[in-house]
Coordinates of C-alpha atoms in Angstrom, one line a residue:
X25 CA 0.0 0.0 0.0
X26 CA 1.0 3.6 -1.0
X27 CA 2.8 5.2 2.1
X28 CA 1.7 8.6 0.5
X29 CA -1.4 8.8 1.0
X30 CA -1.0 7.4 4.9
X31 CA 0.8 10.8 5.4
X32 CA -2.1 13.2 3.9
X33 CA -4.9 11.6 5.7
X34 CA -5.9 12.9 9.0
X35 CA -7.4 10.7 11.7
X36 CA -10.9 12.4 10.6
X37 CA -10.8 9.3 7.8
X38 CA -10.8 6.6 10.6
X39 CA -14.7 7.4 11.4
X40 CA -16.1 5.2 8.9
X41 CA -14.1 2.3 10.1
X42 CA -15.0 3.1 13.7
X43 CA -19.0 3.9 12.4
X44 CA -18.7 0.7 10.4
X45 CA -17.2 -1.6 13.8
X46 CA -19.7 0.3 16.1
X47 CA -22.7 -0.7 14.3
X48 CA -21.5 -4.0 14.4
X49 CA -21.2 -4.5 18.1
X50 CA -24.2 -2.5 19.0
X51 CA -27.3 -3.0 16.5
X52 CA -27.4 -6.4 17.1
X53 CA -28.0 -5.8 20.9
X54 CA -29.5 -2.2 21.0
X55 CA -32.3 -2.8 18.0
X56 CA -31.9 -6.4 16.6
X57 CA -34.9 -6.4 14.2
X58 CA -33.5 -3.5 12.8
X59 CA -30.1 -5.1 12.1
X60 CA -31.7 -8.1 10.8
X61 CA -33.5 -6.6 8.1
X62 CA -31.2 -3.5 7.0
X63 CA -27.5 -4.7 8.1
X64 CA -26.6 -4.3 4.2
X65 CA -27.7 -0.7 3.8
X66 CA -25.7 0.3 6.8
X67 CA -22.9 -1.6 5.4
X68 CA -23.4 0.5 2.1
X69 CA -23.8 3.4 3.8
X70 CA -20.4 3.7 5.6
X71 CA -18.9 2.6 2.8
X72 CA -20.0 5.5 0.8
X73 CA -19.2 7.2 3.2
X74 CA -15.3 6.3 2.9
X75 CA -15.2 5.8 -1.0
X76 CA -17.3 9.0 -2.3
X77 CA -14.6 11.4 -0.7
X78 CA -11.7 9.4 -1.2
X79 CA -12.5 8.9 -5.3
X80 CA -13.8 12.6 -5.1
X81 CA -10.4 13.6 -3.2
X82 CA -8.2 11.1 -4.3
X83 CA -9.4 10.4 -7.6
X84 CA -6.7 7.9 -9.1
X85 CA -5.3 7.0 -5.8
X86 CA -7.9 6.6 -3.9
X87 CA -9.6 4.2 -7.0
X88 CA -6.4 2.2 -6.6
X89 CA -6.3 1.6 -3.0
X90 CA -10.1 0.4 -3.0
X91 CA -9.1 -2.2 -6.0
X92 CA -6.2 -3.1 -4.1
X93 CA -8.3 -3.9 -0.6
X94 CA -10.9 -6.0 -3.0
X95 CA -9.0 -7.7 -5.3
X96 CA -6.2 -8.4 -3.2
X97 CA -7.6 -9.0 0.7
X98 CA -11.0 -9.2 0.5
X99 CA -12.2 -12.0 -2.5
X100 CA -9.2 -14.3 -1.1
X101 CA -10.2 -13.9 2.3
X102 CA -14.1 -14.7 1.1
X103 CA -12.9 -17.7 -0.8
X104 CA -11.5 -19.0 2.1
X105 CA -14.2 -18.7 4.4
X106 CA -16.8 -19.6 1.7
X107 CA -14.8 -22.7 1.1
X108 CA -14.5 -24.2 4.4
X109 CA -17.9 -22.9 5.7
X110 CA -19.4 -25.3 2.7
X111 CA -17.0 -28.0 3.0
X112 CA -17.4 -28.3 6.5
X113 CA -21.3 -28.2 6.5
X114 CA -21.0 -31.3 4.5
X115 CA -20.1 -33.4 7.6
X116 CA -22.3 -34.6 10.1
X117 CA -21.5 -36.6 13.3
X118 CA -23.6 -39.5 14.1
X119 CA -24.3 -41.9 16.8
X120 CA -25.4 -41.4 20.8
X121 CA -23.3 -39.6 22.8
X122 CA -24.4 -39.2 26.6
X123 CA -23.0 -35.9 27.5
X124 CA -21.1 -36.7 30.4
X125 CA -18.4 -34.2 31.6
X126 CA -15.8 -36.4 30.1
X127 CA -17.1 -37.2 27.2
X128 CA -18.2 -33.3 26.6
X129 CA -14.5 -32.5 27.8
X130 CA -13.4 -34.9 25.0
X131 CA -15.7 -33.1 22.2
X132 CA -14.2 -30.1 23.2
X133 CA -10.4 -31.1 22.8
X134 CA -11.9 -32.8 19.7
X135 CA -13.2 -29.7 18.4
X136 CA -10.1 -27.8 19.1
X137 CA -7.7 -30.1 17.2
X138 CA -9.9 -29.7 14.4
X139 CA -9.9 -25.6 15.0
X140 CA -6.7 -24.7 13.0
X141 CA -6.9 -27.2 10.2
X142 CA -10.1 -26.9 9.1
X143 CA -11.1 -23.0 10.6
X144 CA -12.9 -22.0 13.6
X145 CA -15.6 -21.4 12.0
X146 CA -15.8 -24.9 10.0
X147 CA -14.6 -26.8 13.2
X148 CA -17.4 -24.7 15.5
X149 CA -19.9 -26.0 12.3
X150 CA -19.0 -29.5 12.6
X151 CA -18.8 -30.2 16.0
X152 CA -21.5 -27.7 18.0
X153 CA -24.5 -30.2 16.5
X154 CA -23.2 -33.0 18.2
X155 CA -22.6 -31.9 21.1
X156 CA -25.4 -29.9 21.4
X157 CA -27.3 -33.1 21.0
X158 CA -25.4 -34.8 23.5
X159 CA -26.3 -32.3 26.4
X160 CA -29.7 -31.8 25.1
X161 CA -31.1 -33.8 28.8
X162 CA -28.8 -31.7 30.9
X163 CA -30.5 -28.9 33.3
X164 CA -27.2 -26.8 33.0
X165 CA -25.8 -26.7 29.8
X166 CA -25.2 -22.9 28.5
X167 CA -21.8 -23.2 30.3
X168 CA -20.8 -25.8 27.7
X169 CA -21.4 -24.1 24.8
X170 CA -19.6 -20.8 26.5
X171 CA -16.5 -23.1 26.5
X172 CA -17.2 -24.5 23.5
X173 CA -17.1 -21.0 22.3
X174 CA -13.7 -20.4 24.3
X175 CA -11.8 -23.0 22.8
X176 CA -13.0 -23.8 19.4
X177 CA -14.9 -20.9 18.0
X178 CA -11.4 -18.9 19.2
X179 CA -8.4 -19.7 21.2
X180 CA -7.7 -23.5 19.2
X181 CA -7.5 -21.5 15.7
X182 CA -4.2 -20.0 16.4
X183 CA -1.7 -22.5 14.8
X184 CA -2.9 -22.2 11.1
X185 CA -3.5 -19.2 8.7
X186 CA -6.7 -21.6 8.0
X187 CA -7.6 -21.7 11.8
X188 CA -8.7 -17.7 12.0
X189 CA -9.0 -14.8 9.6
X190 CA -6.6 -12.7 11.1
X191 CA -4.2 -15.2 10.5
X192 CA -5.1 -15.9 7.3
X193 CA -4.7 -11.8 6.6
X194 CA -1.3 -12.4 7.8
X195 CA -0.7 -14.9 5.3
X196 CA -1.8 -13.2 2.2
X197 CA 0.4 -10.5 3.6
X198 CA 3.7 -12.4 3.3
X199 CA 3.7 -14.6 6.9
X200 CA 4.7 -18.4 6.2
X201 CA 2.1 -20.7 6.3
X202 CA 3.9 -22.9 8.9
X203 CA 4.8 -19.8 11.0
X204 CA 2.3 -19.8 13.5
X205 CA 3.4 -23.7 14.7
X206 CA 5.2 -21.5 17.2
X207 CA 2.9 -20.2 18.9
X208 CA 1.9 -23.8 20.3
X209 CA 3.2 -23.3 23.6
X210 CA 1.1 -20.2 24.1
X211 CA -2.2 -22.0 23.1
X212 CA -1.5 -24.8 25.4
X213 CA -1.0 -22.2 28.0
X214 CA -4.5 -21.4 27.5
X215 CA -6.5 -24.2 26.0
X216 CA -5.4 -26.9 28.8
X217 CA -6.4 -24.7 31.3
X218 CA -9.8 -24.2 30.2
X219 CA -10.3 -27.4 29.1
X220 CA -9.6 -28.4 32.7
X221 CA -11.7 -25.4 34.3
X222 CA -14.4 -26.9 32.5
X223 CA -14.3 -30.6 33.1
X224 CA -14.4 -29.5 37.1
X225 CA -17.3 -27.0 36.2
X226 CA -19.3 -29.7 34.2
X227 CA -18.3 -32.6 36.8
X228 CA -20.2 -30.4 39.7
X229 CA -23.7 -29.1 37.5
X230 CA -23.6 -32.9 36.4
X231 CA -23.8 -33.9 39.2
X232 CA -27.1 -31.9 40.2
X233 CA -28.3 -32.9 37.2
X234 CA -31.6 -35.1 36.7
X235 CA -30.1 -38.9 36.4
X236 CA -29.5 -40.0 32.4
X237 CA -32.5 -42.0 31.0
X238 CA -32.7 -43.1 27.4
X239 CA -35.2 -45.4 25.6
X240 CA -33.9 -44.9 22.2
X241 CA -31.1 -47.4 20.9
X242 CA -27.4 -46.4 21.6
X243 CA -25.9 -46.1 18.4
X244 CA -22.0 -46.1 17.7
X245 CA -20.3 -43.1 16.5
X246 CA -20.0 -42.3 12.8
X247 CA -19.6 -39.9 10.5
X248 CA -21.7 -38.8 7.5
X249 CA -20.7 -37.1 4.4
X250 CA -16.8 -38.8 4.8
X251 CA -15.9 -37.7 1.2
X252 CA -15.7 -34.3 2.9
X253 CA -12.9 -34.7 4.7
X254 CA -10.7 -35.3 2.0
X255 CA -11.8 -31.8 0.0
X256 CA -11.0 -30.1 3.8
X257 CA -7.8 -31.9 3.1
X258 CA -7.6 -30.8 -0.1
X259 CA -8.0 -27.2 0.9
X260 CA -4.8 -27.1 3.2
X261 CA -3.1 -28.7 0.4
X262 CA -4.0 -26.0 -2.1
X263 CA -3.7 -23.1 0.6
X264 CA -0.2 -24.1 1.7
X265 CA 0.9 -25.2 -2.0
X266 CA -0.5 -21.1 -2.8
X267 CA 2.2 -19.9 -0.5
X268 CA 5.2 -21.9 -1.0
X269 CA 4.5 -21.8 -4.8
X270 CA 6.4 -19.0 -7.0
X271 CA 4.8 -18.1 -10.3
X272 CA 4.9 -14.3 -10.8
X273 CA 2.1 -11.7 -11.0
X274 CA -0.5 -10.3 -12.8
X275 CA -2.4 -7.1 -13.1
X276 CA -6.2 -7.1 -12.6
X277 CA -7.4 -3.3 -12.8
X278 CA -4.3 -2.2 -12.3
X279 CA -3.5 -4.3 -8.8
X280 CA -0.9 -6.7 -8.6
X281 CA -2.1 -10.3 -7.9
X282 CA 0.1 -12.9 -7.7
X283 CA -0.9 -16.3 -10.2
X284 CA -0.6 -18.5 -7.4
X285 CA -3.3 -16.6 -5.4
X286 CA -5.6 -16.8 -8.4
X287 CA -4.9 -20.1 -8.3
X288 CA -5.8 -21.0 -5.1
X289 CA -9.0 -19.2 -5.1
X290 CA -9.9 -20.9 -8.4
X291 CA -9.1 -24.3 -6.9
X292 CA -10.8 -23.4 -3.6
X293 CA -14.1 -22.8 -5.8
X294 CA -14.0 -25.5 -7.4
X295 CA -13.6 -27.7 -3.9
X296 CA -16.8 -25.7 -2.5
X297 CA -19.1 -26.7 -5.8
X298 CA -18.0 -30.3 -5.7
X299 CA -18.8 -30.5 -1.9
X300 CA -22.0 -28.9 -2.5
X301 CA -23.0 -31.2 -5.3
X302 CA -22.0 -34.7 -3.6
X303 CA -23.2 -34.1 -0.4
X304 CA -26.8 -35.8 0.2
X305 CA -29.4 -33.0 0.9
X306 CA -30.3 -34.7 4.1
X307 CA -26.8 -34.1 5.5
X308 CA -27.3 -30.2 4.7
X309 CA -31.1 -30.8 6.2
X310 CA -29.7 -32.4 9.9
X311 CA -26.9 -29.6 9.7
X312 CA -29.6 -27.1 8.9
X313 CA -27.7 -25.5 6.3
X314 CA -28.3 -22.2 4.8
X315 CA -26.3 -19.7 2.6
X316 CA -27.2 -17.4 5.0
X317 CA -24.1 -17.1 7.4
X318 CA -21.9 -16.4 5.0
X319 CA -24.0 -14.1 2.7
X320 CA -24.1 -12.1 6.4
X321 CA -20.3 -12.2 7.1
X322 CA -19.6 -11.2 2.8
X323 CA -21.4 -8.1 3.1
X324 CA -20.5 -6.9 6.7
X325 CA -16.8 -7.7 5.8
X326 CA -17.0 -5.7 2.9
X327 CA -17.8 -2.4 4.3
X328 CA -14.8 -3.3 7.0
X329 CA -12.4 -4.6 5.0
X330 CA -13.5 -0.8 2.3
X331 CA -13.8 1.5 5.3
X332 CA -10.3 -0.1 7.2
X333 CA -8.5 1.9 3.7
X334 CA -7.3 4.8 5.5
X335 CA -6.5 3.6 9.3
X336 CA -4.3 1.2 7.6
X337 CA -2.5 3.6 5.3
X338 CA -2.2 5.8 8.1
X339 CA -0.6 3.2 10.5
X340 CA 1.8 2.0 7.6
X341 CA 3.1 5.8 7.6
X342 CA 4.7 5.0 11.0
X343 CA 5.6 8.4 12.7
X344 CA 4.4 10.2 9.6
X345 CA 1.0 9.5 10.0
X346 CA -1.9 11.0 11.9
X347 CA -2.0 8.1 14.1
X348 CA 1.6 8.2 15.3
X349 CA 0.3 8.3 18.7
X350 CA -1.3 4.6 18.5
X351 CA 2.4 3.7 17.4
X352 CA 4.2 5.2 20.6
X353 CA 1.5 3.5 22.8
X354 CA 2.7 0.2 21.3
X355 CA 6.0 -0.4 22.4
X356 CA 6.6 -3.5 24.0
X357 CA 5.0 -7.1 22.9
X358 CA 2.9 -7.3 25.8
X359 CA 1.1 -3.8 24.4
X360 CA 0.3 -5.4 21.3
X361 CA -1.2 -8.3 22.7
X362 CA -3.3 -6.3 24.7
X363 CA -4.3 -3.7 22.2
X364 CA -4.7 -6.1 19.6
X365 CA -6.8 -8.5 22.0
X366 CA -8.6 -5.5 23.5
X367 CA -10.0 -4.4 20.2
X368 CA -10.5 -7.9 19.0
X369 CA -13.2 -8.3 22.2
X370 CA -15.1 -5.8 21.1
X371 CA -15.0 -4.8 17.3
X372 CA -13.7 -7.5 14.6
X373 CA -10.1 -9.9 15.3
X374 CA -9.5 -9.5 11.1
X375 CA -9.2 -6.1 10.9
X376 CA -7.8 -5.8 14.2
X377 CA -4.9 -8.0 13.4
X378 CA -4.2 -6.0 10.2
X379 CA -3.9 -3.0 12.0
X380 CA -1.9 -3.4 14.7
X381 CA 0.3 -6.0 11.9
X382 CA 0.7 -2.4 10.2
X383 CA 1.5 -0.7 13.4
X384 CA 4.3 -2.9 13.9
X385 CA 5.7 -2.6 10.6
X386 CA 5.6 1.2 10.6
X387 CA 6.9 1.4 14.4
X388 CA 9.8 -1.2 13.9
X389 CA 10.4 -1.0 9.8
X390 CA 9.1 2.3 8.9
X391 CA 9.4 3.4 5.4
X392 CA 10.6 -0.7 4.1
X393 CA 8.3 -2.0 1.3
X394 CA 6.0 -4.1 2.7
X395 CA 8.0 -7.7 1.8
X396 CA 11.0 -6.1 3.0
X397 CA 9.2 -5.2 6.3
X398 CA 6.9 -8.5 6.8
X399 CA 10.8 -10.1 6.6
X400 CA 12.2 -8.4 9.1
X401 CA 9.4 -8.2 11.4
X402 CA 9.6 -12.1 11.1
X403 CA 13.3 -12.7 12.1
X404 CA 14.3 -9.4 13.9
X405 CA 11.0 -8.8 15.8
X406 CA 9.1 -12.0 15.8
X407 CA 7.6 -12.1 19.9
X408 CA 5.5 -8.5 18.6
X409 CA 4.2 -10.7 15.3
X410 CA 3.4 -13.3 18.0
X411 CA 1.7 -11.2 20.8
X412 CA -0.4 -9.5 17.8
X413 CA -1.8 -13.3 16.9
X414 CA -2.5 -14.3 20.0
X415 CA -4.1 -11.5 20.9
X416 CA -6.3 -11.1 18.2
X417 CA -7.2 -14.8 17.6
X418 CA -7.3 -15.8 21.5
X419 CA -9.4 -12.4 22.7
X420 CA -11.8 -13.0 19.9
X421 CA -13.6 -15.0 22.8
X422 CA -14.2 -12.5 25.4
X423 CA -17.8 -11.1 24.0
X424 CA -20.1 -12.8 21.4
X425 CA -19.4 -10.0 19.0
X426 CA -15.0 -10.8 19.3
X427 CA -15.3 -13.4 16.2
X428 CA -17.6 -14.1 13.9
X429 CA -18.7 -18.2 14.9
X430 CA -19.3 -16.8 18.3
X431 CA -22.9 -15.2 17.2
X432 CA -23.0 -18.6 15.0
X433 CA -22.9 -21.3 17.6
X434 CA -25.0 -18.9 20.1
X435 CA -27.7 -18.3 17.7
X436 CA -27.3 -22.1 16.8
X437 CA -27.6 -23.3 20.6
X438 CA -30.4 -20.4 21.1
X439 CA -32.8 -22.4 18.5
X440 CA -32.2 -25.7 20.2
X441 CA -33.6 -24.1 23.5
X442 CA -30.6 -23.8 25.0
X443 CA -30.8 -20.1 27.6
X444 CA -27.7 -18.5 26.4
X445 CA -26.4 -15.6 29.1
X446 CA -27.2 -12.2 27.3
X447 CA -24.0 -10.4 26.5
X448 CA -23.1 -8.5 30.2
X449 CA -23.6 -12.2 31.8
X450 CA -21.3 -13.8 29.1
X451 CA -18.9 -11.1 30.1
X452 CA -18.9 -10.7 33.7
X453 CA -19.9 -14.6 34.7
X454 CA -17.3 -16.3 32.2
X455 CA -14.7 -14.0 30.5
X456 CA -13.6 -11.8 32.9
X457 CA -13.1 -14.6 35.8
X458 CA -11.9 -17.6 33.3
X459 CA -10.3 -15.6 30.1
X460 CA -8.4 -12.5 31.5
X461 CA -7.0 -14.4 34.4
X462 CA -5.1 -16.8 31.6
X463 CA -4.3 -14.0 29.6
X464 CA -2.4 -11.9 32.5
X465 CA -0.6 -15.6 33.0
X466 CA 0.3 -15.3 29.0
X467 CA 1.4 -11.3 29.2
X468 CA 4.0 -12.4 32.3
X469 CA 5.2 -15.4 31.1
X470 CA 6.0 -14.9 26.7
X471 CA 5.1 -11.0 26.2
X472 CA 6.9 -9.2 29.7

């Protein structure tokens, strides 16, 4: 991205973004019919607000930095998530499962392992059904999905670019795929920890639970719609071969797009229409499958990925820009890992991540093209890459609104009858006693 223009915009031009993420977090709570019905105009509407002056200002430039966030962030970041949200709502867990704190416990590790390979969002799909049905006797069961929500809807998707958006940004921005293996530790720091928390928590409302009692036959467990693990196979395959694979560039409307990007996202296509066309429609029926998710998450991710434009040309100006002061309050790793998480709890990880990725790049390798940077950053400064990801992919879970399958497997759990706590009580009775405690532990021992 241009540095220029991240030196002539003032932080006036960050109001759309911050219009954009506010509507976000707050029509959904403060006036949720509303929301529901007219989320896309609102979308549209701070978009215009960002593009109409830029284009009128900025004419050629500010053209090109709109078909540079499109063609080269947001349709490979769509792809992605289109391709694993279809691929993984092809699979379908079968069989009885009694919903006992181990077993749940087990679902849960389960569901994490699956997290970074297959996306949060795909893993959350696959497994939340099943486990929903195996709790559905339980008197207490909204702390389960809470957890559930904790470990794989966010904290288990940090060791992939495919296991959460941000990371997936960081990927199309020049971060190896098999980077983020080392942040491993740092997940285990968290995710054993909760998973424990929770086996204790679910041992002691089991046991006030009604006793178990079952008519129906106890089936073994199985899995339908196999063939789709292979194509979720398939996608890491293609995704990794993208990035290790050199083939030059092209030009599409003047942006520069590498052929094996294209590539992948042709592939990737490809996967999500042969998924869609072998899997039996009863499969898509007991998953309860709809377009609808992701039609939701394509147009409210446009409007953040248009309106993000000038904060992130700003932040790339380093010292130069209007936003300098952002910069000097992040100094030290443990300041990105709060900033970045802090942000990611309430507003949206993806762009979160790409800012404060930016704000490390202009703060440690100001005025470096952006290769040149992403390199250095890797070897010379690689704990502040690391407190960004953890941050922004293991914060995502302190509110329903900090990543996008945390309204999924609520909304999910809400129409099986399940009481979900209302956003303050998801706050105040699980994040702030379970999540902040293990992120302090996190800060002290990798980001001091």
């Amino acid at each position: 991205m241009n540095h220029e223009l991240g030196t002539l915009l003032s932080a006036w031009w960050t109001i759309p973004s911050a219009g954009m993420l506010l509507s976000i977090a707050l029509f959904p709570l403060l006036a949720p019919h509303f929301w529901e019905h007219h989320y896309a105009k609102v979308t549209l509407f701070w978009s215009l607000v960002l593009a109409v002056p830029l284009l009128f200002l900025y004419r050629g430039e500010g053209g090109h930095h709109l078909l540079e966030v499109v063609i080269a962030d947001y349709i490979p970041f769509l792809v992605i998530l289109w391709a694993l949200y279809t691929v993984a709502s092809g699979i379908f867990v079968t069989g009885t499962l009694h919903g006992t704190p181990i077993q749940n416990t087990l679902m849960l590790a389960a569901g994490g392992l699956l997290a970074s390979w297959v996306g949060t969002t795909g893993a959350s799909i696959v497994m939340v059904r099943p486990l929903i049905r195996a709790i559905s006797w339980r008197t207490h069961r909204a702390h389960t999905i809470v957890f559930f929500i904790f470990v794989v809807s966010n904290v288990c998707g940090a060791l992939t670019p495919l296991g959460d958006p941000p990371l997936f940004l960081g990927f199309l921005h020049g971060v190896p795929f098999f980077w983020t293996l080392r942040l491993f530790p740092i997940m285990l720091m968290v995710a054993v920890p909760l998973l424990l928390i929770y086996f204790a928590l679910d041992s002691w409302y089991y046991r006030r639970d009604p006793p178990h009692t079952s008519d129906s036959e106890r089936q073994s467990i199985g899995l339908a719609g196999w063939q789709n693990l292979f194509l979720l196979l398939a996608i890491v395959l293609v995704v990794f071969t993208s990035g290790s694979w050199t083939a030059g560039t092209v030009r599409i409307f003047g942006v520069e797009r590498g052929i094996a990007g294209l590539w992948r996202d042709v592939v990737l296509l490809a996967i999500s229409w042969i998924s869609f066309r072998t899997t039996p429609a009863q499969i898509h029926r007991d998953n309860h499958f709809s377009w609808g998710p992701v039609k939701e998450v394509a147009i409210l991710f446009a409007g953040i990925f248009i309106t993000m434009i000038p904060a992130l040309a700003i932040l790339r100006a380093g010292e130069n820009g209007a936003l300098h002061p952002v910069i000097e309050m992040a100094r030290e790793p443990r300041h990105y890992f709060w900033l970045a998480g802090g942000l990611s709890s309430f507003l949206d990880n993806a762009p979160t991540y790409l800012t404060f990725f930016n704000t490390a790049l202009g703060a440690l390798e100001p005025g470096k093209p952006e290769a040149d940077a992403v390199r250095d950053l890797l070897t010379t400064h690689a704990r502040y890459l690391e407190a960004i990801s953890c941050g922004a992919v293991f914060m995502g879970a302190n509110t329903y609104i900090g990543n996008a399958p945390n309204f999924m497997v609520k909304s999910i759990a809400e129409k099986a009858g399940i009481e979900m706590p209302g956003f303050f009580g998801y706050i105040l009775k699980f994040a702030i006693p379970v999540l902040i405690p293990l992120f302090l532990i996190v800060m002290f021992v990798f980001f001091r």
